[in-house]
Amino acid sequence: MNEKKVIPIGPYHPLQEEPELFKLYCEGEIVKDVKWETGYNHRGIEKLSESKSFDQSFFLVERICGICSTSHPFAFANAMEEIADVEVPDRAKYIRSIIGELERIHSHLLWVGLAGHFLGYDTVFMWAWKYREPVLDLFEMISGNRNSYAMFKIGGVRRDIENAKIAKIRGVLDLVKKKTDLLTGAIMDDPVIHARTKGVGILSKQDIMDYCAVGPTARASGVDIDVRRDDPHAAYPLVDWKVITAQGGDVFAKAEVRLLEMYESIKIIDQCLKGLEKEKEGKIEVVVKNIPAGIGTGHYEAPRGEVFHFVKTIGTNSPARHKIRAPSYVNIATFKKSCVGQTISDAAISLAAVDPCYCCTERMAAVYDYGSGERMMNGIELVEKSKRRTEEIRRNY
Amino acid sequence: MGFKDFCFKKSLWLFHFGGASCNNCDIEILDCLTSRYDVERFGMKLVGSPRHADVLLVNGSINKRDKKRLLEVYNQLAKPVLVVAIGACGCTGGIFAEGITFAGPVDKIIPVDVYIPGCPPKPEAILAGIVKLLNKK
Ligand code: SF4
C-alpha cells in the first residue's frame, strides 16, 4: 500500500500573490515532504518600477497583488515619504487607514470563505463572499473601482472621502459587523470545524521565529508582532485598537485571529471616520516637488503580514532601485513545518491557513509518471479528500 | 443549426487559466460565480480539467514560463472552444507589457474570440462579454 505519491498543487491558483507549484511527497496518507517552485507569476515588477516615474510606480506596485492593492502603495508611500521627508496631513492619514482597514476586512472575508470551501462548507464560502460585496461597493463609491483603488500618492491621497459619504460607510460597517458575528458563530461553535481545524497544522512560536513568518500566521502562534503598532504611521497611533494574538498555532487559531481582527478593523475605521468629521474637507495632500537622492524603507501590515519596500533614489524622477518583500513569500516556507507529518486531507487546510489561498478549481489533470511510478493527484482530488473527511466527522457527531 | 451552435447551445463550462496576473481579475471571475452574480444559474461553472471545458478564460499577462503551459492547456481543450481574454493584461499585456519576462499578449499565443478590457473588469462586464460572445459565435 505504500505507493509513493506526488501531489502537485498549482501552478495556477488564482488567490495567491504568486502562482506557485507545490509538490507534496506522500507515503500512504502521510505527507513526508513539501517542495515548491516559483516563477509562474514573475512579471519583473522591481525592474519595471525603475523605468517608471514615482507617480506611475504607485499604479505598478498596486498591481503586485490584487487583494493587497492598498498595502503595497502604503509601504511604497512610507518609503518615499521617508526620502522626501514629508509629513502627510491628518485627513490624509485617516483616509489611508480607512482604505487599509477596509481592505483587511474584505481580504479576511475572502479567506474565511475559501477556508470554508476547503473544508466542504460551501455555505460559508457563499456567505462570506456575499458580505464582501458591500465592502467592494464602498471602494467603488470612494475610488471608482472595486479593486485597485489608486488612492495613494507621495504626500497624501488622491481623493477625499467627503463627509457626506460617511453615513453610508457607517451603514455598511454595521452590516459587516452583524455578518461577522454570524460567521464567527458559524465557525467558532461548530463541533465539526473544531474537529477539522484544532491541532491541525500547528506552528510553534519557535517555528515562527525560525521561518520569520509574519502577520496572522505569526500572531496565531503567540508572536505579538504588528507593524501598525510597532512602527506607528498613518492614523494608527491616533486611534485606539489592539493587536489580536492567539496561542494555539493551529488552523483554528489562525481563523480566530482573522475573525477578531475584523472587529478591530471596524473599530479603527469607526474612529477614523470620527476623525474625518472633525477635519476640514479638502486638505488631503502636501505637494512634493522634488525627490532628493536618498534611501527609504517603508512597511505596512498587509492582511497577510508585513509588506516591505526599499527604495533608492538618485535625484531623478524614478527609483534607482526598488526592492519589495511580500508576506506570503516568508509565510509559504512554514509549510515545511505545518504540513509534514499531516494526512493529505489536512494538508489542504494547513496550506490554506497561511492564506496563500490556492484555489482548487483549476488544477492540471491527474498525471501518472510511468518512469518513476509516482502517482500524481490534482487539486480537486485533494479538496474532495478534505471534504470527505469533514463528512465523516460530521456523521460521527 | 451548425455543429458549432450545437456545441455552445446550453450550459457552458469554463476553464480558468490565470497567467502572470495580479489576481484581481481572477477574483472578479470567482465573484461572478458567487452569490451576487451567480452565473451558475445559467449552467456555467468552473471545471477542473481543460478537457471538459467549452470556454477558456485567460487573464493576466503571459510570461515566458506560462507560455508553454498555456499552449499545452489550449491543445488539451476539446474543440470547438471559445477563448476569452480578460483584463487589460489579457488583452494587451497591460502595465506589465514592458516587463522583462513578458512573452506576448494572449492573442499572440492562441486565438482569442472576445476581449474584455478593464483593470480589473467588473463582474458585470465579464458577464456582458460572455453574452456578446454567445451572440456572436
Ligand atoms: S488587468 Fe489589471 S486587475 Fe487584471 S490581472 Fe492585469 S493588472 Fe491585475
Coordinates of C-alpha atoms and ligand atoms in Angstrom, one line a residue:
Chain A
M1 CA 0.0 0.0 0.0
N2 CA 2.9 2.3 0.4
E3 CA 2.6 3.7 -3.0
K4 CA 4.7 6.9 -3.3
K5 CA 2.6 9.8 -4.4
V6 CA 3.4 13.3 -5.5
I7 CA 0.6 15.7 -5.3
P8 CA 1.2 18.8 -7.3
I9 CA -0.8 21.8 -6.2
G10 CA -0.7 24.5 -8.8
P11 CA 0.9 26.2 -10.6
Y12 CA -2.3 28.1 -11.5
H13 CA -4.3 29.0 -8.5
P14 CA -5.7 32.5 -8.6
L15 CA -5.9 33.6 -5.0
Q16 CA -2.2 33.8 -4.2
E17 CA 0.2 36.6 -4.8
E18 CA 2.4 34.3 -6.8
P19 CA 1.1 31.2 -8.5
E20 CA 3.4 28.5 -7.4
L21 CA 3.7 24.8 -7.8
F22 CA 3.7 22.8 -4.6
K23 CA 4.6 19.2 -4.5
L24 CA 3.5 17.1 -1.6
Y25 CA 5.5 13.9 -1.3
C26 CA 3.4 11.4 0.4
E27 CA 3.7 7.9 1.7
G28 CA 0.3 6.4 2.1
E29 CA -1.8 9.1 3.7
I30 CA 1.0 10.9 5.4
V31 CA 2.8 13.9 3.8
K32 CA 6.5 13.4 4.1
D33 CA 7.9 16.4 2.4
V34 CA 6.9 19.6 0.6
K35 CA 8.6 21.3 -2.2
W36 CA 7.7 24.4 -4.2
E37 CA 8.6 26.1 -7.4
T38 CA 8.1 29.8 -8.1
G39 CA 8.3 31.9 -11.2
Y40 CA 4.9 31.4 -12.9
N41 CA 3.8 34.8 -11.9
H42 CA 7.1 36.6 -12.3
R43 CA 6.5 39.9 -14.0
G44 CA 9.7 41.8 -13.3
I45 CA 8.0 44.5 -11.2
E46 CA 11.1 45.7 -9.5
K47 CA 12.8 46.2 -12.8
L48 CA 9.7 47.8 -14.4
S49 CA 9.5 50.2 -11.5
E50 CA 12.9 51.5 -12.3
S51 CA 11.5 52.6 -15.7
K52 CA 8.5 54.4 -14.3
S53 CA 8.2 57.8 -12.7
F54 CA 7.4 57.8 -9.0
D55 CA 3.8 58.6 -9.6
Q56 CA 3.4 55.8 -12.1
S57 CA 5.1 53.4 -9.8
F58 CA 2.1 53.6 -7.5
F59 CA -0.1 52.1 -10.1
L60 CA 2.5 49.4 -10.7
V61 CA 3.0 48.4 -7.0
E62 CA -0.7 48.3 -6.6
R63 CA -0.8 45.6 -9.2
I64 CA 1.6 43.3 -7.4
C65 CA -1.3 41.8 -5.6
G66 CA -4.9 42.5 -6.3
I67 CA -6.1 41.6 -2.8
C68 CA -3.5 43.7 -1.1
S69 CA -3.8 46.5 -3.5
T70 CA -3.5 49.1 -0.8
S71 CA -0.8 47.6 1.2
H72 CA 1.9 47.9 -1.4
P73 CA 1.3 51.5 -2.2
F74 CA 1.0 52.1 1.5
A75 CA 4.5 50.8 2.1
F76 CA 5.9 52.5 -1.0
A77 CA 4.4 55.8 0.1
N78 CA 6.0 55.4 3.5
A79 CA 9.4 54.7 1.8
M80 CA 9.1 57.7 -0.5
E81 CA 8.0 60.0 2.3
E82 CA 11.0 59.0 4.3
I83 CA 13.2 60.1 1.4
A84 CA 11.3 63.3 0.8
D85 CA 10.9 63.9 4.5
V86 CA 7.3 65.0 4.4
E87 CA 4.5 64.6 6.9
V88 CA 1.1 64.0 5.4
P89 CA -1.9 66.0 6.7
D90 CA -4.1 64.3 9.3
R91 CA -7.0 64.0 6.9
A92 CA -4.9 62.0 4.5
K93 CA -3.7 59.8 7.4
Y94 CA -7.3 59.0 8.3
I95 CA -8.2 58.2 4.7
R96 CA -5.2 56.0 4.3
S97 CA -6.0 54.0 7.4
I98 CA -9.7 53.7 6.4
I99 CA -8.8 52.3 3.0
G100 CA -6.2 49.9 4.5
E101 CA -8.6 48.6 7.1
L102 CA -11.5 48.2 4.6
E103 CA -9.1 46.1 2.6
R104 CA -8.3 44.0 5.6
I105 CA -12.0 43.3 6.1
H106 CA -12.5 42.2 2.5
S107 CA -9.4 40.1 2.4
H108 CA -10.2 38.3 5.6
L109 CA -13.8 37.7 4.5
L110 CA -12.3 36.2 1.3
W111 CA -10.1 33.9 3.3
V112 CA -12.9 32.8 5.6
G113 CA -14.9 31.9 2.5
L114 CA -12.1 29.9 1.0
A115 CA -11.3 28.1 4.2
G116 CA -14.9 27.1 4.4
H117 CA -14.7 25.9 0.8
F118 CA -11.7 23.7 1.5
L119 CA -13.4 22.2 4.5
G120 CA -16.5 21.4 2.4
Y121 CA -18.6 24.2 3.8
D122 CA -19.7 25.9 0.7
T123 CA -22.4 27.8 2.6
V124 CA -19.7 29.7 4.5
F125 CA -18.0 30.3 1.1
M126 CA -21.1 31.8 -0.4
W127 CA -22.0 33.8 2.7
A128 CA -18.5 35.3 3.2
W129 CA -18.2 36.3 -0.5
K130 CA -21.7 37.8 -0.4
Y131 CA -20.9 40.0 2.5
R132 CA -17.7 41.0 0.9
E133 CA -19.6 42.7 -1.9
P134 CA -20.9 45.7 0.2
V135 CA -17.3 46.4 1.1
L136 CA -16.3 46.4 -2.5
D137 CA -19.2 48.7 -3.2
L138 CA -17.8 51.1 -0.7
F139 CA -14.5 51.0 -2.6
E140 CA -16.4 51.7 -5.8
M141 CA -18.1 54.7 -4.2
I142 CA -14.8 56.1 -2.7
S143 CA -12.4 55.4 -5.6
G144 CA -14.4 54.4 -8.6
N145 CA -13.0 50.9 -8.8
R146 CA -13.9 47.8 -7.0
N147 CA -10.3 46.7 -6.6
S148 CA -7.0 48.6 -7.3
Y149 CA -8.2 51.9 -5.8
A150 CA -5.3 54.2 -6.8
M151 CA -5.8 56.2 -3.7
F152 CA -2.2 56.8 -2.7
K153 CA 0.4 59.4 -3.8
I154 CA 3.5 60.9 -2.3
G155 CA 2.5 63.3 0.3
G156 CA -1.2 62.3 0.7
V157 CA -4.1 60.7 -1.1
R158 CA -5.6 61.3 -4.5
R159 CA -9.2 61.5 -3.5
D160 CA -11.1 62.8 -0.5
I161 CA -13.8 60.9 1.3
E162 CA -16.4 63.6 1.5
N163 CA -18.2 63.9 4.8
A164 CA -21.5 63.2 3.1
K165 CA -20.3 59.7 2.4
I166 CA -19.5 58.9 6.0
A167 CA -23.1 57.8 6.9
K168 CA -23.0 55.3 4.0
I169 CA -19.7 53.8 5.2
R170 CA -21.1 53.5 8.7
G171 CA -24.1 51.7 7.4
V172 CA -22.0 49.1 5.6
L173 CA -19.8 48.7 8.6
D174 CA -22.8 47.9 10.8
L175 CA -23.9 45.3 8.2
V176 CA -20.5 43.8 8.1
K177 CA -20.3 43.6 11.8
K178 CA -23.6 41.8 12.0
K179 CA -22.5 39.4 9.4
T180 CA -19.1 38.8 11.0
D181 CA -21.0 37.9 14.2
L182 CA -22.9 35.3 12.1
L183 CA -19.7 33.9 10.5
T184 CA -17.9 33.9 13.8
G185 CA -20.8 31.9 15.3
A186 CA -20.9 29.6 12.4
I187 CA -17.1 28.8 12.7
M188 CA -16.4 29.1 16.5
D189 CA -19.3 27.0 17.7
D190 CA -19.3 24.2 15.1
P191 CA -18.0 21.0 16.6
V192 CA -17.1 19.7 13.1
I193 CA -15.0 22.7 12.3
H194 CA -13.3 22.3 15.7
A195 CA -12.5 18.7 14.9
R196 CA -11.1 19.6 11.5
T197 CA -9.0 22.6 12.5
K198 CA -7.9 22.2 16.1
G199 CA -4.5 20.6 16.4
V200 CA -4.0 20.7 12.6
G201 CA -1.0 22.4 11.0
I202 CA 0.5 23.5 14.3
L203 CA 3.3 26.1 14.1
S204 CA 5.1 26.7 17.4
K205 CA 6.5 30.0 18.5
Q206 CA 10.0 28.7 17.7
D207 CA 8.9 27.7 14.1
I208 CA 7.6 31.2 13.5
M209 CA 10.9 32.6 14.6
D210 CA 12.9 30.1 12.5
Y211 CA 11.0 30.8 9.4
C212 CA 10.5 34.6 10.0
A213 CA 6.8 34.2 9.4
V214 CA 4.7 37.4 9.7
G215 CA 1.1 38.5 10.0
P216 CA -1.8 36.5 11.3
T217 CA 0.3 33.3 10.8
A218 CA 2.7 34.6 13.4
R219 CA 0.1 36.1 15.7
A220 CA -1.9 32.9 15.8
S221 CA 1.2 31.3 17.4
G222 CA 1.5 33.9 20.1
V223 CA 4.1 36.0 18.4
D224 CA 3.0 39.5 19.1
I225 CA 4.1 41.5 16.0
D226 CA 2.2 44.1 14.1
V227 CA 3.8 46.8 12.0
R228 CA 0.9 49.1 12.6
R229 CA 1.7 49.2 16.3
D230 CA 5.4 48.6 16.3
D231 CA 6.3 51.3 13.7
P232 CA 3.4 53.8 14.1
H233 CA 2.4 55.5 10.9
A234 CA -0.8 56.9 9.3
A235 CA -3.7 57.2 11.7
Y236 CA -2.8 54.1 13.7
P237 CA -1.2 56.0 16.7
L238 CA -4.2 58.3 16.7
V239 CA -6.9 55.7 17.3
D240 CA -7.4 53.1 20.0
W241 CA -7.1 49.4 19.0
K242 CA -5.3 46.3 20.0
V243 CA -3.3 43.6 18.3
I244 CA -5.0 40.2 18.3
T245 CA -3.0 37.2 19.2
A246 CA -3.8 33.6 19.9
Q247 CA -1.8 30.8 21.4
G248 CA -2.8 27.6 19.6
G249 CA -0.7 28.0 16.4
D250 CA -3.2 25.7 14.6
V251 CA -5.6 26.4 11.8
F252 CA -8.3 27.2 14.3
A253 CA -6.2 29.9 16.0
K254 CA -5.5 31.4 12.6
A255 CA -9.2 31.6 11.8
E256 CA -9.8 33.1 15.3
V257 CA -7.1 35.8 14.8
R258 CA -8.5 36.8 11.4
L259 CA -12.1 36.9 12.6
L260 CA -11.3 39.0 15.6
E261 CA -9.1 41.3 13.6
M262 CA -12.1 42.2 11.5
Y263 CA -13.7 43.6 14.6
E264 CA -10.6 45.6 15.3
S265 CA -10.6 46.9 11.8
I266 CA -14.2 48.0 12.2
K267 CA -13.3 49.8 15.4
I268 CA -10.3 51.6 13.7
I269 CA -12.5 52.7 10.7
D270 CA -15.1 54.0 13.1
Q271 CA -12.7 56.1 15.0
C272 CA -11.0 57.3 11.7
L273 CA -14.4 58.4 10.4
K274 CA -14.9 60.4 13.6
G275 CA -11.5 62.0 13.0
L276 CA -12.6 62.8 9.4
E277 CA -15.7 64.6 10.6
K278 CA -13.5 66.9 12.8
E279 CA -11.1 67.8 10.0
K280 CA -11.8 70.3 7.2
E281 CA -12.6 68.7 3.8
G282 CA -10.1 69.0 1.0
K283 CA -6.8 69.1 2.9
I284 CA -5.6 65.7 1.7
E285 CA -2.0 66.2 0.4
V286 CA 1.1 68.2 0.7
V287 CA 2.7 69.0 -2.7
V288 CA 6.1 67.3 -3.1
K289 CA 8.0 68.9 -6.0
N290 CA 11.4 67.2 -5.7
I291 CA 12.5 63.8 -4.5
P292 CA 16.2 64.1 -3.3
A293 CA 18.7 61.4 -3.6
G294 CA 18.4 59.0 -0.7
I295 CA 17.4 55.7 0.7
G296 CA 14.0 55.0 2.1
T297 CA 12.3 52.0 3.7
G298 CA 8.7 51.6 4.3
H299 CA 6.5 48.9 5.7
Y300 CA 2.9 48.2 6.3
E301 CA 0.9 45.4 7.9
A302 CA -1.0 43.9 4.9
P303 CA -3.8 41.5 5.7
R304 CA -1.3 38.7 5.3
G305 CA 1.6 40.2 7.2
E306 CA 4.4 42.8 6.8
V307 CA 5.0 44.3 3.3
F308 CA 8.4 45.8 3.0
H309 CA 9.6 48.3 0.4
F310 CA 13.1 49.6 -0.1
V311 CA 13.7 52.5 -2.5
K312 CA 16.9 54.1 -3.5
T313 CA 16.7 57.4 -5.4
I314 CA 19.5 59.3 -7.2
G315 CA 17.7 62.6 -7.8
T316 CA 16.0 61.6 -11.0
N317 CA 12.3 61.0 -11.2
S318 CA 12.3 57.3 -11.0
P319 CA 13.6 54.8 -8.4
A320 CA 17.2 53.7 -9.0
R321 CA 16.5 50.5 -7.0
H322 CA 13.2 49.2 -5.7
K323 CA 13.2 46.1 -3.6
I324 CA 9.9 44.5 -2.4
R325 CA 9.3 41.8 0.1
A326 CA 5.7 40.4 0.3
P327 CA 4.5 38.5 3.3
S328 CA 3.4 35.3 1.5
Y329 CA 7.0 34.8 0.4
V330 CA 8.1 34.1 4.0
N331 CA 4.8 32.5 5.2
I332 CA 4.9 29.9 2.5
A333 CA 8.1 28.5 3.9
T334 CA 6.3 27.4 7.0
F335 CA 4.6 24.7 5.0
K336 CA 7.7 22.6 5.7
K337 CA 6.7 22.6 9.3
S338 CA 2.9 22.7 9.2
C339 CA 2.2 20.1 6.5
V340 CA 4.9 17.4 7.1
G341 CA 3.6 14.6 9.2
Q342 CA -0.1 15.5 8.5
T343 CA -2.5 13.5 6.5
I344 CA -3.2 14.6 2.9
S345 CA -6.7 15.7 3.8
D346 CA -5.4 18.0 6.5
A347 CA -2.7 19.4 4.2
A348 CA -5.3 21.2 2.1
I349 CA -6.5 23.3 5.0
S350 CA -3.0 23.7 6.5
L351 CA -1.8 25.2 3.3
A352 CA -4.9 27.4 3.0
A353 CA -4.5 28.6 6.6
V354 CA -1.5 30.7 5.8
D355 CA -3.7 32.5 3.2
P356 CA -1.8 31.9 0.1
C357 CA -5.3 30.7 -0.8
Y358 CA -4.7 28.4 -3.6
C359 CA -8.0 27.8 -5.4
C360 CA -9.0 24.3 -6.1
T361 CA -10.9 24.6 -9.3
E362 CA -8.2 25.0 -12.0
R363 CA -5.6 22.4 -11.4
M364 CA -3.9 20.3 -14.0
A365 CA -5.3 16.9 -14.9
A366 CA -4.0 13.9 -12.9
V367 CA -0.9 12.5 -14.4
Y368 CA 0.8 9.2 -13.9
D369 CA 4.5 9.4 -14.2
Y370 CA 5.3 5.9 -15.5
G371 CA 9.0 6.5 -15.3
S372 CA 9.2 6.7 -11.5
G373 CA 5.8 5.2 -10.8
E374 CA 4.8 8.3 -8.9
R375 CA 1.1 8.9 -8.9
M376 CA 0.1 12.5 -9.1
M377 CA -3.1 13.8 -7.6
N378 CA -4.7 17.0 -8.7
G379 CA -6.1 19.8 -6.5
I380 CA -9.7 18.8 -7.0
E381 CA -9.0 15.3 -5.7
L382 CA -7.2 16.9 -2.7
V383 CA -10.2 19.1 -1.9
E384 CA -12.5 16.1 -2.4
K385 CA -10.5 14.2 0.1
S386 CA -10.7 17.0 2.6
K387 CA -14.4 17.3 2.1
R388 CA -14.9 13.6 2.6
R389 CA -13.1 13.8 5.9
T390 CA -15.4 16.6 7.1
E391 CA -18.3 14.5 6.0
E392 CA -17.1 11.6 8.1
I393 CA -16.6 13.7 11.2
R394 CA -20.0 15.2 10.7
R395 CA -21.6 11.8 10.6
N396 CA -19.9 10.9 13.8
Y397 CA -21.3 13.9 15.7
Chain B
M1 CA -28.1 24.7 -36.6
G2 CA -24.5 24.2 -37.3
F3 CA -22.2 22.0 -35.3
K4 CA -20.7 25.0 -33.5
D5 CA -24.0 26.4 -32.5
F6 CA -25.0 23.0 -31.2
C7 CA -21.8 22.8 -29.1
F8 CA -22.5 26.1 -27.4
K9 CA -26.2 25.9 -27.1
K10 CA -26.5 25.0 -23.4
S11 CA -24.5 25.2 -20.2
L12 CA -21.1 26.5 -21.0
W13 CA -18.3 25.0 -18.8
L14 CA -15.4 27.3 -18.1
F15 CA -11.8 26.6 -17.5
H16 CA -9.8 29.4 -16.0
F17 CA -6.2 30.0 -16.7
G18 CA -4.6 32.7 -14.6
G19 CA -1.3 33.8 -16.1
A20 CA 1.1 36.3 -14.5
S21 CA -1.6 38.4 -13.2
C22 CA -2.2 40.5 -10.1
N23 CA -5.1 38.2 -9.0
N24 CA -7.8 40.9 -9.2
C25 CA -9.1 39.5 -12.5
D26 CA -9.1 36.0 -11.0
I27 CA -11.1 37.2 -8.1
E28 CA -13.6 39.0 -10.2
I29 CA -14.1 35.8 -12.1
L30 CA -14.7 33.9 -8.9
D31 CA -17.0 36.8 -7.9
C32 CA -19.1 36.0 -10.9
L33 CA -19.6 32.5 -9.6
T34 CA -20.6 33.5 -6.1
S35 CA -23.9 34.7 -4.7
R36 CA -24.3 38.2 -6.1
Y37 CA -23.6 37.5 -9.8
D38 CA -24.2 33.8 -9.7
V39 CA -23.6 32.7 -13.3
E40 CA -24.3 29.1 -12.2
R41 CA -27.9 29.9 -12.8
F42 CA -27.1 29.8 -16.5
G43 CA -25.4 26.5 -16.1
M44 CA -21.9 28.0 -16.3
K45 CA -19.4 26.6 -13.9
L46 CA -15.7 26.3 -13.5
V47 CA -14.3 22.9 -14.2
G48 CA -11.0 21.4 -13.1
S49 CA -9.8 19.9 -16.3
P50 CA -9.4 21.7 -19.7
R51 CA -10.7 18.6 -21.4
H52 CA -14.2 19.3 -20.0
A53 CA -14.4 22.9 -20.9
D54 CA -16.2 24.8 -23.6
V55 CA -14.8 28.2 -22.8
L56 CA -11.2 29.1 -21.8
L57 CA -10.9 32.2 -19.7
V58 CA -7.4 33.7 -19.7
N59 CA -6.3 36.6 -17.6
G60 CA -3.0 38.1 -16.8
S61 CA 0.0 38.8 -18.9
I62 CA 1.7 35.7 -20.1
N63 CA 5.3 35.3 -19.1
K64 CA 7.9 33.1 -20.5
R65 CA 7.2 30.3 -18.1
D66 CA 3.4 30.4 -18.6
K67 CA 3.6 30.5 -22.4
K68 CA 4.4 26.8 -22.8
R69 CA 1.7 25.8 -20.3
L70 CA -1.0 28.0 -22.0
L71 CA -0.3 26.3 -25.3
E72 CA -0.5 22.9 -23.5
V73 CA -3.8 23.7 -22.0
Y74 CA -5.2 25.1 -25.3
N75 CA -4.1 21.9 -27.0
Q76 CA -5.9 19.8 -24.4
L77 CA -9.2 21.6 -24.9
A78 CA -11.8 19.8 -26.9
K79 CA -12.5 21.9 -30.0
P80 CA -14.6 23.9 -30.9
V81 CA -13.7 26.2 -28.0
L82 CA -14.2 29.8 -27.2
V83 CA -11.4 31.8 -25.7
V84 CA -12.0 34.9 -23.6
A85 CA -9.1 37.3 -22.8
I86 CA -9.9 39.1 -19.5
G87 CA -8.5 42.3 -18.3
A88 CA -6.0 44.8 -19.7
C89 CA -3.3 42.2 -19.1
G90 CA -5.1 39.5 -21.0
C91 CA -5.9 41.9 -23.9
T92 CA -2.6 43.6 -24.4
G93 CA -0.2 42.9 -21.5
G94 CA -1.4 46.0 -19.7
I95 CA 1.0 47.5 -17.3
F96 CA 3.3 44.5 -17.5
A97 CA 3.8 44.6 -21.2
E98 CA 7.3 46.2 -20.9
G99 CA 8.4 43.7 -18.3
I100 CA 11.5 41.6 -18.8
T101 CA 9.6 38.3 -18.6
F102 CA 6.7 39.2 -20.8
A103 CA 6.1 36.7 -23.6
G104 CA 3.3 38.4 -25.6
P105 CA -0.3 39.0 -25.0
V106 CA -2.7 36.1 -25.2
D107 CA -3.7 36.6 -28.8
K108 CA -0.1 36.2 -29.9
I109 CA -0.1 32.7 -28.5
I110 CA -3.6 31.3 -29.0
P111 CA -6.6 32.6 -31.0
V112 CA -8.9 34.8 -28.9
D113 CA -12.7 35.3 -29.5
V114 CA -13.6 38.0 -27.1
Y115 CA -11.6 40.7 -25.3
I116 CA -12.9 42.1 -22.0
P117 CA -10.8 45.2 -21.1
G118 CA -10.7 46.7 -17.7
C119 CA -8.3 46.6 -14.8
P120 CA -10.0 44.6 -13.4
P121 CA -13.2 44.4 -15.4
K122 CA -16.3 44.4 -13.2
P123 CA -18.2 41.1 -13.0
E124 CA -21.0 42.8 -14.9
A125 CA -18.5 43.5 -17.7
I126 CA -17.3 39.9 -17.7
L127 CA -20.9 38.7 -18.0
A128 CA -21.6 41.2 -20.7
G129 CA -18.6 39.9 -22.6
I130 CA -19.7 36.3 -22.4
V131 CA -23.2 37.3 -23.6
K132 CA -21.6 39.1 -26.6
L133 CA -19.6 36.0 -27.3
L134 CA -22.7 33.8 -27.3
N135 CA -24.5 36.2 -29.7
K136 CA -21.5 36.4 -32.0
K137 CA -20.4 32.9 -32.4
Ligands
SF4_1 S1 -5.8 43.5 -15.9 FE1 -5.3 44.7 -14.1 S2 -6.5 43.7 -12.5 FE2 -6.4 42.2 -14.2 S3 -4.6 41.0 -13.8 FE3 -3.9 42.7 -15.0 S4 -3.2 44.2 -13.6 FE4 -4.5 42.8 -12.5

